[in-house]
Amino acid sequence: MAYIFLSIAIASEIAATSLLKFTEGFTRLWATLACLAMYGIAFFMLSLAVRDIPVGVAYALWSGLGTAAIVAVGAAFLGEPITLVKVLGISLIVAGVLVLNLGGASAH
């Protein structure tokens, strides 16, 4: 169940971060409320996930996969370019998450 909570946390964080641009500096009410609600859900779900998943592992997955996904969302829906430097950076983040998870899995 903890990984389901973590998956919801990641999806909510991706949705919230995607909405940031539409808040226009938190000046648009509905976009701002939706963004803040999604961040609230993300942190609540993360708090449930860390009851059973080590904090370092959960946070590495949450932040790393969220970062990789938001780059993809930015490219697909927000017109942001994908560069070789971005691909390299995301690859390093994903590799780091994998290393932390392998280390975290053996610590149980």
PDB file of C-alpha atoms in Angstrom:
ATOM      1  CA  MET A   1       0.000   0.000   0.000  1.00  0.00           C
ATOM      2  CA  ALA A   2       2.902   2.344   0.733  1.00  0.00           C
ATOM      3  CA  TYR A   3       4.010   2.307  -2.900  1.00  0.00           C
ATOM      4  CA  ILE A   4       0.468   3.139  -4.004  1.00  0.00           C
ATOM      5  CA  PHE A   5       0.545   6.159  -1.663  1.00  0.00           C
ATOM      6  CA  LEU A   6       3.939   7.087  -3.087  1.00  0.00           C
ATOM      7  CA  SER A   7       2.650   6.778  -6.663  1.00  0.00           C
ATOM      8  CA  ILE A   8      -0.265   9.093  -5.840  1.00  0.00           C
ATOM      9  CA  ALA A   9       2.184  11.516  -4.196  1.00  0.00           C
ATOM     10  CA  ILE A  10       4.361  11.562  -7.313  1.00  0.00           C
ATOM     11  CA  ALA A  11       1.392  12.021  -9.668  1.00  0.00           C
ATOM     12  CA  SER A  12      -0.010  14.826  -7.488  1.00  0.00           C
ATOM     13  CA  GLU A  13       3.335  16.603  -7.348  1.00  0.00           C
ATOM     14  CA  ILE A  14       3.654  16.386 -11.133  1.00  0.00           C
ATOM     15  CA  ALA A  15       0.149  17.816 -11.555  1.00  0.00           C
ATOM     16  CA  ALA A  16       0.839  20.629  -9.065  1.00  0.00           C
ATOM     17  CA  THR A  17       4.141  21.577 -10.654  1.00  0.00           C
ATOM     18  CA  SER A  18       2.523  21.522 -14.095  1.00  0.00           C
ATOM     19  CA  LEU A  19      -0.090  23.988 -12.815  1.00  0.00           C
ATOM     20  CA  LEU A  20       2.477  26.471 -11.474  1.00  0.00           C
ATOM     21  CA  LYS A  21       2.829  28.267 -14.789  1.00  0.00           C
ATOM     22  CA  PHE A  22      -0.943  28.718 -15.020  1.00  0.00           C
ATOM     23  CA  THR A  23      -1.156  30.375 -11.589  1.00  0.00           C
ATOM     24  CA  GLU A  24       0.732  33.368 -13.046  1.00  0.00           C
ATOM     25  CA  GLY A  25       2.553  33.991  -9.778  1.00  0.00           C
ATOM     26  CA  PHE A  26      -0.434  32.855  -7.696  1.00  0.00           C
ATOM     27  CA  THR A  27      -2.581  35.647  -9.141  1.00  0.00           C
ATOM     28  CA  ARG A  28      -5.148  33.354 -10.822  1.00  0.00           C
ATOM     29  CA  LEU A  29      -7.479  32.013  -8.129  1.00  0.00           C
ATOM     30  CA  TRP A  30      -8.625  28.682  -9.563  1.00  0.00           C
ATOM     31  CA  ALA A  31      -5.248  27.632 -10.923  1.00  0.00           C
ATOM     32  CA  THR A  32      -3.674  28.600  -7.581  1.00  0.00           C
ATOM     33  CA  LEU A  33      -6.233  26.636  -5.564  1.00  0.00           C
ATOM     34  CA  ALA A  34      -5.820  23.589  -7.798  1.00  0.00           C
ATOM     35  CA  CYS A  35      -2.028  23.824  -7.572  1.00  0.00           C
ATOM     36  CA  LEU A  36      -2.023  24.140  -3.776  1.00  0.00           C
ATOM     37  CA  ALA A  37      -4.558  21.324  -3.420  1.00  0.00           C
ATOM     38  CA  MET A  38      -2.394  19.014  -5.522  1.00  0.00           C
ATOM     39  CA  TYR A  39       0.697  19.872  -3.461  1.00  0.00           C
ATOM     40  CA  GLY A  40      -1.333  19.193  -0.315  1.00  0.00           C
ATOM     41  CA  ILE A  41      -2.354  15.782  -1.624  1.00  0.00           C
ATOM     42  CA  ALA A  42       1.247  15.071  -2.658  1.00  0.00           C
ATOM     43  CA  PHE A  43       2.651  15.809   0.793  1.00  0.00           C
ATOM     44  CA  PHE A  44      -0.151  13.964   2.572  1.00  0.00           C
ATOM     45  CA  MET A  45       0.367  10.861   0.419  1.00  0.00           C
ATOM     46  CA  LEU A  46       4.136  11.104   0.891  1.00  0.00           C
ATOM     47  CA  SER A  47       3.593  11.221   4.658  1.00  0.00           C
ATOM     48  CA  LEU A  48       1.551   8.018   4.444  1.00  0.00           C
ATOM     49  CA  ALA A  49       4.162   6.334   2.255  1.00  0.00           C
ATOM     50  CA  VAL A  50       7.037   7.033   4.659  1.00  0.00           C
ATOM     51  CA  ARG A  51       5.293   5.067   7.396  1.00  0.00           C
ATOM     52  CA  ASP A  52       6.512   1.919   5.599  1.00  0.00           C
ATOM     53  CA  ILE A  53       9.177   3.095   3.136  1.00  0.00           C
ATOM     54  CA  PRO A  54      12.446   4.584   4.446  1.00  0.00           C
ATOM     55  CA  VAL A  55      12.322   8.371   4.093  1.00  0.00           C
ATOM     56  CA  GLY A  56      15.484   8.537   1.962  1.00  0.00           C
ATOM     57  CA  VAL A  57      14.181   5.962  -0.498  1.00  0.00           C
ATOM     58  CA  ALA A  58      10.683   7.477  -0.665  1.00  0.00           C
ATOM     59  CA  TYR A  59      12.027  10.993  -1.141  1.00  0.00           C
ATOM     60  CA  ALA A  60      14.504   9.866  -3.790  1.00  0.00           C
ATOM     61  CA  LEU A  61      11.697   8.233  -5.755  1.00  0.00           C
ATOM     62  CA  TRP A  62       9.301  11.161  -5.205  1.00  0.00           C
ATOM     63  CA  SER A  63      11.726  13.881  -6.191  1.00  0.00           C
ATOM     64  CA  GLY A  64      13.685  11.985  -8.854  1.00  0.00           C
ATOM     65  CA  LEU A  65      10.760  10.516 -10.741  1.00  0.00           C
ATOM     66  CA  GLY A  66       8.829  13.747 -10.321  1.00  0.00           C
ATOM     67  CA  THR A  67      11.714  15.724 -11.794  1.00  0.00           C
ATOM     68  CA  ALA A  68      12.071  13.379 -14.751  1.00  0.00           C
ATOM     69  CA  ALA A  69       8.337  13.396 -15.392  1.00  0.00           C
ATOM     70  CA  ILE A  70       7.998  17.186 -15.180  1.00  0.00           C
ATOM     71  CA  VAL A  71      10.729  17.584 -17.803  1.00  0.00           C
ATOM     72  CA  ALA A  72       8.688  15.298 -20.060  1.00  0.00           C
ATOM     73  CA  VAL A  73       5.468  17.229 -19.298  1.00  0.00           C
ATOM     74  CA  GLY A  74       7.265  20.509 -20.003  1.00  0.00           C
ATOM     75  CA  ALA A  75       8.461  19.213 -23.353  1.00  0.00           C
ATOM     76  CA  ALA A  76       5.165  17.614 -24.341  1.00  0.00           C
ATOM     77  CA  PHE A  77       2.682  20.237 -23.173  1.00  0.00           C
ATOM     78  CA  LEU A  78       4.471  23.461 -22.235  1.00  0.00           C
ATOM     79  CA  GLY A  79       6.707  23.894 -25.269  1.00  0.00           C
ATOM     80  CA  GLU A  80       9.983  23.487 -23.395  1.00  0.00           C
ATOM     81  CA  PRO A  81      12.923  22.186 -25.443  1.00  0.00           C
ATOM     82  CA  ILE A  82      14.654  18.888 -24.733  1.00  0.00           C
ATOM     83  CA  THR A  83      18.420  19.332 -24.900  1.00  0.00           C
ATOM     84  CA  LEU A  84      21.277  16.904 -24.571  1.00  0.00           C
ATOM     85  CA  VAL A  85      22.186  18.505 -21.243  1.00  0.00           C
ATOM     86  CA  LYS A  86      18.630  17.916 -19.936  1.00  0.00           C
ATOM     87  CA  VAL A  87      18.704  14.293 -21.072  1.00  0.00           C
ATOM     88  CA  LEU A  88      22.072  13.791 -19.380  1.00  0.00           C
ATOM     89  CA  GLY A  89      20.856  15.451 -16.183  1.00  0.00           C
ATOM     90  CA  ILE A  90      17.676  13.388 -16.026  1.00  0.00           C
ATOM     91  CA  SER A  91      19.683  10.225 -16.734  1.00  0.00           C
ATOM     92  CA  LEU A  92      21.942  11.011 -13.780  1.00  0.00           C
ATOM     93  CA  ILE A  93      18.926  11.638 -11.530  1.00  0.00           C
ATOM     94  CA  VAL A  94      17.323   8.340 -12.543  1.00  0.00           C
ATOM     95  CA  ALA A  95      20.630   6.519 -12.005  1.00  0.00           C
ATOM     96  CA  GLY A  96      20.904   8.094  -8.549  1.00  0.00           C
ATOM     97  CA  VAL A  97      17.367   7.027  -7.646  1.00  0.00           C
ATOM     98  CA  LEU A  98      18.157   3.481  -8.765  1.00  0.00           C
ATOM     99  CA  VAL A  99      21.345   3.376  -6.694  1.00  0.00           C
ATOM    100  CA  LEU A 100      19.540   4.700  -3.606  1.00  0.00           C
ATOM    101  CA  ASN A 101      16.751   2.168  -4.035  1.00  0.00           C
ATOM    102  CA  LEU A 102      19.151  -0.712  -4.439  1.00  0.00           C
ATOM    103  CA  GLY A 103      20.978   0.417  -1.310  1.00  0.00           C
ATOM    104  CA  GLY A 104      17.702   1.061   0.536  1.00  0.00           C
ATOM    105  CA  ALA A 105      16.299  -2.338  -0.407  1.00  0.00           C
ATOM    106  CA  SER A 106      19.303  -4.141   1.057  1.00  0.00           C
ATOM    107  CA  ALA A 107      19.038  -2.173   4.319  1.00  0.00           C
ATOM    108  CA  HIS A 108      15.649  -3.710   5.234  1.00  0.00           C
TER     109      HIS A 108
END
